[in-house]
PDB file of C-alpha atoms and ligand atoms in Angstrom:
ATOM      1  CA  MET A 994      -8.303 -18.624  -4.240  1.00 91.00           C
ATOM      2  CA  LYS A 995     -10.994 -17.846  -1.665  1.00 93.00           C
ATOM      3  CA  THR A 996     -12.513 -14.358  -1.795  1.00 95.00           C
ATOM      4  CA  SER A 997     -11.291 -13.356   1.693  1.00 96.00           C
ATOM      5  CA  PRO A 998      -8.901 -10.380   1.845  1.00 98.00           C
ATOM      6  CA  ILE A 999      -5.318 -11.339   1.059  1.00 98.00           C
ATOM      7  CA  ILE A1000      -2.990 -10.207   3.860  1.00 98.00           C
ATOM      8  CA  ALA A1001       0.389  -9.017   2.546  1.00 98.00           C
ATOM      9  CA  LEU A1002       2.962 -10.648   4.830  1.00 98.00           C
ATOM     10  CA  ASP A1003       5.624  -8.003   4.298  1.00 96.00           C
ATOM     11  CA  PHE A1004       7.878  -9.201   7.131  1.00 96.00           C
ATOM     12  CA  ASP A1005      11.576 -10.069   7.108  1.00 93.00           C
ATOM     13  CA  SER A1006      11.507 -13.408   8.960  1.00 95.00           C
ATOM     14  CA  SER A1007       9.442 -16.589   9.338  1.00 96.00           C
ATOM     15  CA  GLN A1008       9.267 -16.068  13.069  1.00 96.00           C
ATOM     16  CA  LYS A1009       7.599 -12.674  12.664  1.00 97.00           C
ATOM     17  CA  VAL A1010       5.114 -14.215  10.229  1.00 98.00           C
ATOM     18  CA  ILE A1011       4.299 -17.119  12.539  1.00 96.00           C
ATOM     19  CA  ASP A1012       3.811 -14.730  15.491  1.00 97.00           C
ATOM     20  CA  PHE A1013       1.693 -12.364  13.411  1.00 98.00           C
ATOM     21  CA  LEU A1014      -0.579 -15.138  12.111  1.00 98.00           C
ATOM     22  CA  GLU A1015      -1.121 -16.704  15.509  1.00 97.00           C
ATOM     23  CA  PRO A1016      -4.577 -15.090  16.101  1.00 96.00           C
ATOM     24  CA  PHE A1017      -5.823 -15.841  12.552  1.00 97.00           C
ATOM     25  CA  GLU A1018      -7.838 -18.798  11.238  1.00 93.00           C
ATOM     26  CA  SER A1019      -6.803 -20.564   8.035  1.00 91.00           C
ATOM     27  CA  ASP A1020      -9.714 -18.972   6.130  1.00 91.00           C
ATOM     28  CA  VAL A1021      -7.585 -15.881   5.494  1.00 95.00           C
ATOM     29  CA  ASN A1022      -5.492 -15.689   2.337  1.00 98.00           C
ATOM     30  CA  VAL A1023      -1.879 -14.602   2.603  1.00 98.00           C
ATOM     31  CA  LYS A1024       0.578 -12.990   0.224  1.00 98.00           C
ATOM     32  CA  VAL A1025       4.286 -13.750   0.316  1.00 98.00           C
ATOM     33  CA  GLY A1026       6.295 -11.070  -1.433  1.00 97.00           C
ATOM     34  CA  MET A1027       9.912 -10.572  -2.378  1.00 96.00           C
ATOM     35  CA  GLN A1028      11.238  -9.583   1.047  1.00 94.00           C
ATOM     36  CA  LEU A1029       9.972 -12.674   2.837  1.00 97.00           C
ATOM     37  CA  TYR A1030      10.583 -15.141  -0.011  1.00 98.00           C
ATOM     38  CA  TYR A1031      14.125 -13.946  -0.685  1.00 96.00           C
ATOM     39  CA  LYS A1032      14.909 -14.239   3.024  1.00 96.00           C
ATOM     40  CA  GLU A1033      13.216 -17.515   3.886  1.00 97.00           C
ATOM     41  CA  GLY A1034      12.837 -19.324   0.541  1.00 97.00           C
ATOM     42  CA  PRO A1035      10.428 -22.188  -0.200  1.00 98.00           C
ATOM     43  CA  ALA A1036      10.432 -23.249   3.489  1.00 98.00           C
ATOM     44  CA  ILE A1037       8.095 -20.370   4.346  1.00 98.00           C
ATOM     45  CA  ILE A1038       5.618 -21.620   1.749  1.00 98.00           C
ATOM     46  CA  SER A1039       5.635 -25.106   3.297  1.00 97.00           C
ATOM     47  CA  LYS A1040       5.069 -23.628   6.766  1.00 97.00           C
ATOM     48  CA  LEU A1041       2.104 -21.554   5.600  1.00 97.00           C
ATOM     49  CA  LYS A1042       0.638 -24.495   3.716  1.00 96.00           C
ATOM     50  CA  GLU A1043       0.890 -26.678   6.810  1.00 95.00           C
ATOM     51  CA  ARG A1044      -1.332 -24.131   8.546  1.00 96.00           C
ATOM     52  CA  GLY A1045      -3.833 -24.315   5.679  1.00 95.00           C
ATOM     53  CA  PHE A1046      -3.527 -20.815   4.211  1.00 97.00           C
ATOM     54  CA  ASP A1047      -4.129 -20.109   0.514  1.00 97.00           C
ATOM     55  CA  ILE A1048      -0.990 -18.386  -0.747  1.00 98.00           C
ATOM     56  CA  PHE A1049      -0.430 -15.661  -3.345  1.00 98.00           C
ATOM     57  CA  LEU A1050       3.295 -15.754  -4.188  1.00 98.00           C
ATOM     58  CA  ASP A1051       3.885 -12.194  -5.377  1.00 98.00           C
ATOM     59  CA  LEU A1052       7.287 -12.267  -7.074  1.00 98.00           C
ATOM     60  CA  LYS A1053       6.263 -10.242 -10.170  1.00 98.00           C
ATOM     61  CA  LEU A1054       8.459 -12.079 -12.656  1.00 98.00           C
ATOM     62  CA  HIS A1055       9.766 -10.023 -15.588  1.00 98.00           C
ATOM     63  CA  ASP A1056      12.527 -11.525 -17.755  1.00 98.00           C
ATOM     64  CA  ILE A1057      13.018 -13.186 -21.124  1.00 98.00           C
ATOM     65  CA  PRO A1058      10.329 -15.801 -21.897  1.00 98.00           C
ATOM     66  CA  ASN A1059      12.610 -18.815 -21.493  1.00 98.00           C
ATOM     67  CA  THR A1060      13.815 -17.734 -18.051  1.00 98.00           C
ATOM     68  CA  VAL A1061      10.292 -16.984 -16.869  1.00 98.00           C
ATOM     69  CA  MET A1062       9.042 -20.338 -18.162  1.00 98.00           C
ATOM     70  CA  PHE A1063      11.626 -22.303 -16.165  1.00 98.00           C
ATOM     71  CA  ALA A1064      11.123 -20.156 -13.073  1.00 98.00           C
ATOM     72  CA  MET A1065       7.356 -20.732 -13.226  1.00 98.00           C
ATOM     73  CA  GLU A1066       7.898 -24.468 -13.584  1.00 98.00           C
ATOM     74  CA  VAL A1067       9.697 -24.348 -10.219  1.00 98.00           C
ATOM     75  CA  LEU A1068       7.089 -22.100  -8.570  1.00 98.00           C
ATOM     76  CA  ALA A1069       4.264 -24.398  -9.722  1.00 98.00           C
ATOM     77  CA  SER A1070       5.763 -27.222  -7.689  1.00 96.00           C
ATOM     78  CA  LEU A1071       5.418 -25.252  -4.426  1.00 97.00           C
ATOM     79  CA  GLY A1072       1.639 -25.658  -4.213  1.00 95.00           C
ATOM     80  CA  VAL A1073       0.702 -21.964  -4.039  1.00 98.00           C
ATOM     81  CA  SER A1074      -2.692 -20.748  -5.308  1.00 98.00           C
ATOM     82  CA  LEU A1075      -1.653 -17.619  -7.207  1.00 98.00           C
ATOM     83  CA  VAL A1076       1.482 -16.239  -8.892  1.00 98.00           C
ATOM     84  CA  ASN A1077       2.170 -13.199 -11.063  1.00 98.00           C
ATOM     85  CA  VAL A1078       4.298 -11.586 -13.776  1.00 98.00           C
ATOM     86  CA  HIS A1079       4.666  -8.019 -15.054  1.00 98.00           C
ATOM     87  CA  ALA A1080       2.461  -7.629 -18.132  1.00 98.00           C
ATOM     88  CA  ALA A1081       5.140  -5.226 -19.433  1.00 97.00           C
ATOM     89  CA  GLY A1082       7.279  -8.325 -20.071  1.00 98.00           C
ATOM     90  CA  GLY A1083       5.078  -8.952 -23.116  1.00 98.00           C
ATOM     91  CA  LYS A1084       2.599 -11.460 -24.465  1.00 98.00           C
ATOM     92  CA  THR A1085       5.206 -14.080 -25.361  1.00 98.00           C
ATOM     93  CA  MET A1086       6.669 -13.880 -21.868  1.00 98.00           C
ATOM     94  CA  MET A1087       3.202 -14.302 -20.332  1.00 98.00           C
ATOM     95  CA  GLU A1088       2.448 -17.298 -22.578  1.00 98.00           C
ATOM     96  CA  ALA A1089       5.782 -18.817 -21.554  1.00 98.00           C
ATOM     97  CA  ALA A1090       4.902 -18.266 -17.891  1.00 98.00           C
ATOM     98  CA  LEU A1091       1.657 -20.167 -18.376  1.00 98.00           C
ATOM     99  CA  GLU A1092       3.458 -22.976 -20.176  1.00 98.00           C
ATOM    100  CA  GLY A1093       5.969 -23.257 -17.327  1.00 98.00           C
ATOM    101  CA  LEU A1094       3.173 -23.400 -14.766  1.00 98.00           C
ATOM    102  CA  ASP A1095       1.359 -26.108 -16.717  1.00 98.00           C
ATOM    103  CA  LYS A1096       4.552 -28.154 -16.926  1.00 98.00           C
ATOM    104  CA  GLY A1097       5.436 -27.726 -13.255  1.00 98.00           C
ATOM    105  CA  THR A1098       2.026 -28.439 -11.725  1.00 98.00           C
ATOM    106  CA  PRO A1099       2.153 -31.903 -10.119  1.00 96.00           C
ATOM    107  CA  ALA A1100      -0.232 -34.434 -11.686  1.00 95.00           C
ATOM    108  CA  GLY A1101      -3.647 -34.490 -10.071  1.00 95.00           C
ATOM    109  CA  THR A1102      -3.305 -30.994  -8.575  1.00 95.00           C
ATOM    110  CA  LYS A1103      -4.714 -27.667  -9.735  1.00 96.00           C
ATOM    111  CA  ARG A1104      -2.464 -25.269 -11.644  1.00 98.00           C
ATOM    112  CA  PRO A1105      -1.893 -22.043  -9.671  1.00 98.00           C
ATOM    113  CA  SER A1106      -3.808 -19.082 -11.091  1.00 98.00           C
ATOM    114  CA  ILE A1107      -1.594 -16.503 -12.768  1.00 98.00           C
ATOM    115  CA  ILE A1108      -2.175 -12.781 -13.106  1.00 98.00           C
ATOM    116  CA  GLY A1109      -0.350  -9.906 -14.807  1.00 98.00           C
ATOM    117  CA  VAL A1110       0.681  -6.715 -13.027  1.00 97.00           C
ATOM    118  CA  THR A1111      -0.592  -3.834 -15.172  1.00 95.00           C
ATOM    119  CA  GLN A1112       0.744  -0.627 -13.645  1.00 93.00           C
ATOM    120  CA  LEU A1113       1.842  -0.718 -10.002  1.00 90.00           C
ATOM    121  CA  THR A1114      -0.540   1.044  -7.628  1.00 83.00           C
ATOM    122  CA  SER A1115       2.418   3.229  -6.619  1.00 86.00           C
ATOM    123  CA  THR A1116       2.613   4.591 -10.175  1.00 91.00           C
ATOM    124  CA  ASP A1117       0.975   7.904 -11.131  1.00 93.00           C
ATOM    125  CA  GLU A1118       0.258   9.759 -14.407  1.00 94.00           C
ATOM    126  CA  ARG A1119       3.513  11.732 -14.224  1.00 96.00           C
ATOM    127  CA  GLN A1120       5.631   8.565 -14.036  1.00 95.00           C
ATOM    128  CA  VAL A1121       3.781   6.998 -16.957  1.00 94.00           C
ATOM    129  CA  ARG A1122       4.441  10.097 -19.085  1.00 95.00           C
ATOM    130  CA  GLU A1123       7.892  11.203 -17.974  1.00 96.00           C
ATOM    131  CA  GLU A1124       9.596   8.000 -16.871  1.00 96.00           C
ATOM    132  CA  GLN A1125       7.958   5.329 -19.032  1.00 95.00           C
ATOM    133  CA  LEU A1126       7.559   7.769 -21.948  1.00 95.00           C
ATOM    134  CA  ILE A1127       4.060   6.446 -22.607  1.00 94.00           C
ATOM    135  CA  GLU A1128       1.778   9.002 -24.228  1.00 94.00           C
ATOM    136  CA  ALA A1129      -1.438   7.203 -23.327  1.00 95.00           C
ATOM    137  CA  SER A1130      -3.081   7.924 -19.982  1.00 95.00           C
ATOM    138  CA  LEU A1131      -2.404   5.679 -17.029  1.00 94.00           C
ATOM    139  CA  GLN A1132      -5.871   4.164 -17.380  1.00 94.00           C
ATOM    140  CA  GLU A1133      -5.377   3.447 -21.093  1.00 95.00           C
ATOM    141  CA  SER A1134      -2.053   1.821 -20.295  1.00 96.00           C
ATOM    142  CA  VAL A1135      -3.654  -0.367 -17.599  1.00 95.00           C
ATOM    143  CA  LEU A1136      -6.455  -1.386 -19.979  1.00 97.00           C
ATOM    144  CA  HIS A1137      -4.019  -2.187 -22.742  1.00 97.00           C
ATOM    145  CA  TYR A1138      -2.029  -4.438 -20.405  1.00 97.00           C
ATOM    146  CA  ALA A1139      -5.247  -6.081 -19.152  1.00 98.00           C
ATOM    147  CA  LYS A1140      -6.274  -6.972 -22.728  1.00 98.00           C
ATOM    148  CA  LEU A1141      -2.796  -8.282 -23.490  1.00 98.00           C
ATOM    149  CA  THR A1142      -2.856 -10.396 -20.326  1.00 98.00           C
ATOM    150  CA  LYS A1143      -6.190 -11.890 -21.319  1.00 98.00           C
ATOM    151  CA  GLU A1144      -4.988 -12.580 -24.874  1.00 98.00           C
ATOM    152  CA  ALA A1145      -1.993 -14.412 -23.423  1.00 98.00           C
ATOM    153  CA  GLY A1146      -4.444 -16.711 -21.584  1.00 98.00           C
ATOM    154  CA  LEU A1147      -3.744 -15.540 -18.036  1.00 98.00           C
ATOM    155  CA  ASP A1148      -6.434 -15.592 -15.348  1.00 98.00           C
ATOM    156  CA  GLY A1149      -6.511 -11.898 -14.461  1.00 98.00           C
ATOM    157  CA  VAL A1150      -4.588  -8.819 -13.463  1.00 98.00           C
ATOM    158  CA  VAL A1151      -3.279  -6.838 -10.541  1.00 96.00           C
ATOM    159  CA  CYS A1152      -4.704  -3.330 -10.897  1.00 94.00           C
ATOM    160  CA  SER A1153      -6.007  -0.502  -8.745  1.00 92.00           C
ATOM    161  CA  VAL A1154      -9.655  -0.397  -7.692  1.00 95.00           C
ATOM    162  CA  HIS A1155     -10.098   2.572 -10.014  1.00 93.00           C
ATOM    163  CA  GLU A1156      -9.621   0.403 -13.105  1.00 94.00           C
ATOM    164  CA  ALA A1157     -11.522  -2.676 -11.908  1.00 97.00           C
ATOM    165  CA  ALA A1158     -14.930  -1.743 -13.369  1.00 97.00           C
ATOM    166  CA  ILE A1159     -13.690  -0.977 -16.865  1.00 97.00           C
ATOM    167  CA  ILE A1160     -11.522  -4.113 -16.901  1.00 98.00           C
ATOM    168  CA  THR A1161     -14.622  -6.145 -15.976  1.00 98.00           C
ATOM    169  CA  GLU A1162     -16.449  -4.555 -18.931  1.00 97.00           C
ATOM    170  CA  ILE A1163     -13.655  -5.426 -21.330  1.00 96.00           C
ATOM    171  CA  CYS A1164     -12.301  -8.713 -19.989  1.00 97.00           C
ATOM    172  CA  GLY A1165     -15.422 -10.134 -18.296  1.00 96.00           C
ATOM    173  CA  PRO A1166     -16.463 -10.727 -14.674  1.00 95.00           C
ATOM    174  CA  GLU A1167     -14.542 -14.025 -14.379  1.00 96.00           C
ATOM    175  CA  PHE A1168     -11.229 -12.288 -15.118  1.00 98.00           C
ATOM    176  CA  MET A1169      -9.535 -11.774 -11.725  1.00 98.00           C
ATOM    177  CA  LYS A1170      -9.038  -8.185 -10.585  1.00 98.00           C
ATOM    178  CA  VAL A1171      -6.684  -8.353  -7.611  1.00 97.00           C
ATOM    179  CA  THR A1172      -6.439  -4.895  -6.098  1.00 97.00           C
ATOM    180  CA  PRO A1173      -3.804  -3.642  -3.650  1.00 94.00           C
ATOM    181  CA  GLY A1174      -3.683  -0.061  -2.361  1.00 93.00           C
ATOM    182  CA  ILE A1175      -6.544  -0.703   0.087  1.00 95.00           C
ATOM    183  CA  ARG A1176      -6.872   1.755   2.940  1.00 93.00           C
ATOM    184  CA  LEU A1177      -9.416   2.543   5.636  1.00 90.00           C
ATOM    185  CA  PRO A1178     -10.507   6.200   5.582  1.00 82.00           C
ATOM    186  CA  GLU A1179      -8.415   6.937   8.708  1.00 78.00           C
ATOM    187  CA  SER A1180      -5.170   5.217   7.604  1.00 74.00           C
ATOM    188  CA  GLY A1181      -2.287   6.866   5.706  1.00 73.00           C
ATOM    189  CA  THR A1182      -1.467   6.316   2.023  1.00 75.00           C
ATOM    190  CA  HIS A1183       2.254   5.377   2.570  1.00 78.00           C
ATOM    191  CA  ASP A1184       3.938   4.994  -0.835  1.00 79.00           C
ATOM    192  CA  GLN A1185       0.694   4.053  -2.644  1.00 76.00           C
ATOM    193  CA  LYS A1186      -0.839   6.603  -5.023  1.00 81.00           C
ATOM    194  CA  ARG A1187      -4.029   4.937  -6.293  1.00 80.00           C
ATOM    195  CA  ILE A1188      -5.808   3.882  -3.127  1.00 87.00           C
ATOM    196  CA  ALA A1189      -9.406   2.924  -2.252  1.00 94.00           C
ATOM    197  CA  THR A1190     -11.478   1.583   0.635  1.00 96.00           C
ATOM    198  CA  PRO A1191     -12.717  -2.040   0.845  1.00 97.00           C
ATOM    199  CA  GLU A1192     -16.284  -0.847   0.057  1.00 97.00           C
ATOM    200  CA  GLU A1193     -15.105   0.922  -3.086  1.00 97.00           C
ATOM    201  CA  ALA A1194     -13.256  -2.241  -4.112  1.00 97.00           C
ATOM    202  CA  ARG A1195     -16.475  -4.257  -3.793  1.00 97.00           C
ATOM    203  CA  GLU A1196     -18.564  -1.670  -5.645  1.00 97.00           C
ATOM    204  CA  GLU A1197     -16.040  -1.387  -8.485  1.00 97.00           C
ATOM    205  CA  GLY A1198     -15.878  -5.164  -8.987  1.00 97.00           C
ATOM    206  CA  SER A1199     -12.497  -6.192  -7.555  1.00 97.00           C
ATOM    207  CA  THR A1200     -12.486  -9.977  -7.204  1.00 98.00           C
ATOM    208  CA  HIS A1201      -9.805  -9.931  -4.461  1.00 98.00           C
ATOM    209  CA  ILE A1202      -8.245  -7.243  -2.257  1.00 98.00           C
ATOM    210  CA  VAL A1203      -4.668  -7.209  -1.017  1.00 97.00           C
ATOM    211  CA  VAL A1204      -4.139  -5.474   2.314  1.00 97.00           C
ATOM    212  CA  GLY A1205      -0.765  -4.945   3.936  1.00 96.00           C
ATOM    213  CA  ARG A1206       0.000  -2.143   6.335  1.00 94.00           C
ATOM    214  CA  ALA A1207      -3.652  -1.373   7.198  1.00 95.00           C
ATOM    215  CA  ILE A1208      -3.613  -4.798   8.917  1.00 97.00           C
ATOM    216  CA  THR A1209       0.040  -5.540   9.699  1.00 96.00           C
ATOM    217  CA  GLY A1210       0.607  -2.050  11.123  1.00 95.00           C
ATOM    218  CA  ALA A1211      -2.603  -1.991  13.193  1.00 94.00           C
ATOM    219  CA  LYS A1212      -2.534  -2.137  17.010  1.00 95.00           C
ATOM    220  CA  ASP A1213      -4.917  -5.102  16.812  1.00 96.00           C
ATOM    221  CA  PRO A1214      -4.319  -6.789  13.431  1.00 97.00           C
ATOM    222  CA  ARG A1215      -7.093  -9.363  13.897  1.00 97.00           C
ATOM    223  CA  ALA A1216      -9.655  -6.617  14.633  1.00 96.00           C
ATOM    224  CA  ALA A1217      -8.416  -4.591  11.642  1.00 96.00           C
ATOM    225  CA  TYR A1218      -8.760  -7.693   9.453  1.00 97.00           C
ATOM    226  CA  GLU A1219     -12.313  -8.382  10.691  1.00 96.00           C
ATOM    227  CA  GLN A1220     -13.328  -4.805   9.962  1.00 96.00           C
ATOM    228  CA  ILE A1221     -11.800  -4.829   6.479  1.00 97.00           C
ATOM    229  CA  ASN A1222     -13.322  -8.249   5.714  1.00 97.00           C
ATOM    230  CA  ALA A1223     -16.774  -7.051   6.820  1.00 97.00           C
ATOM    231  CA  ARG A1224     -16.534  -3.841   4.795  1.00 96.00           C
ATOM    232  CA  TRP A1225     -15.323  -5.809   1.769  1.00 97.00           C
ATOM    233  CA  LYS A1226     -18.164  -8.313   2.032  1.00 96.00           C
ATOM    234  CA  GLY A1227     -20.790  -5.675   2.877  1.00 93.00           C
ATOM    235  CA  MET A1228     -21.482  -7.097   6.344  1.00 90.00           C
ATOM    236  CA  GLU A1229     -22.051  -5.407   9.693  1.00 77.00           C
ATOM    237  CA  TRP A1230     -19.148  -5.341  12.136  1.00 69.00           C
ATOM    238  CA  ASN A1231     -18.613  -4.249  15.733  1.00 67.00           C
ATOM    239  CA  GLU A1232     -16.099  -1.437  16.236  1.00 65.00           C
TER     240      GLU A1232
HETATM  241  O1  LIG B2083       0.913  -2.126   2.782  1.00 67.42           O
HETATM  242  P1  LIG B2083       0.117  -2.142   1.502  1.00 67.42           P
HETATM  243  O2  LIG B2083      -1.355  -2.458   1.723  1.00 67.42           O
HETATM  244  O3  LIG B2083       0.354  -0.917   0.645  1.00 67.42           O
HETATM  245  O4  LIG B2083       0.729  -3.392   0.720  1.00 67.42           O
HETATM  246  C1  LIG B2083       0.367  -3.681  -0.597  1.00 67.42           C
HETATM  247  C2  LIG B2083       1.046  -4.944  -1.015  1.00 67.42           C
HETATM  248  O5  LIG B2083       0.637  -5.234  -2.353  1.00 67.42           O
HETATM  249  C3  LIG B2083       2.571  -4.870  -1.033  1.00 67.42           C
HETATM  250  O6  LIG B2083       3.033  -6.149  -0.632  1.00 67.42           O
HETATM  251  C4  LIG B2083       2.917  -4.617  -2.475  1.00 67.42           C
HETATM  252  O7  LIG B2083       4.135  -5.210  -2.854  1.00 67.42           O
HETATM  253  C5  LIG B2083       1.769  -5.308  -3.212  1.00 67.42           C
HETATM  254  N1  LIG B2083       1.438  -4.790  -4.543  1.00 67.42           N
HETATM  255  C6  LIG B2083       1.115  -3.467  -4.778  1.00 67.42           C
HETATM  256  N2  LIG B2083       0.823  -3.025  -6.049  1.00 67.42           N
HETATM  257  C7  LIG B2083       0.844  -3.888  -7.075  1.00 67.42           C
HETATM  258  C8  LIG B2083       1.157  -5.238  -6.848  1.00 67.42           C
HETATM  259  C9  LIG B2083       1.444  -5.664  -5.550  1.00 67.42           C
HETATM  260  O8  LIG B2083       1.064  -2.680  -3.831  1.00 67.42           O
HETATM  261  N3  LIG B2083       0.508  -3.468  -8.285  1.00 67.42           N
END
């Protein structure tokens, strides 16, 4: 997947997506999540591919290994660039996901990359302790899941910017660190708890950033994207 910011297309219809993407070139990456995929199905993937976008299909699979393997075999046939699973599903489940992807990738095409969700960026220390009953710190839990993901042979993780540097140290620079929870200093946090700016993401070693509401909720989404892209890549931009 290209290194451009990945725009989270958290919309409830194809029409809204098509209208929203109108001012964008195909060099942006897009993310299709549960809301859009459950509403529009594989047809939305075909439409986005026709327009040349690289697609992260963010369905965060988490089920028994056999079910995940067959589901991934289907997803591999859609021609997306990136898919994901919850690392909490376990090493065997992640290995099965990879096997399914390998099986489902059409001959002569590239297998989609696959990453594991460590801890959601909406999760905080209190939830880890009180709800998940994990005694380790949130960061230790994220690191543990990152190592497990790498051992299972996956290509990287979804994590917050705050864990990207240490994951690079442990899992290497090639290991993808896809980081949501990106905000500009002036925008709100919404339901995210572990947020960071595009500059921080670059400095901490994120390989990709996922940006939703800071772009989709902006008055001028294209201008917001250009600013975030410039900050992420360390370039000048015009306000
Ligand atoms: O609007 P916002 O920038 O918070 O959107 C972030 C996007 O990234 C959402 O689509 C959300 O589902 C996704 N995501 C996340 N945290 C993860 C994995 C995915 O926020 N750990």
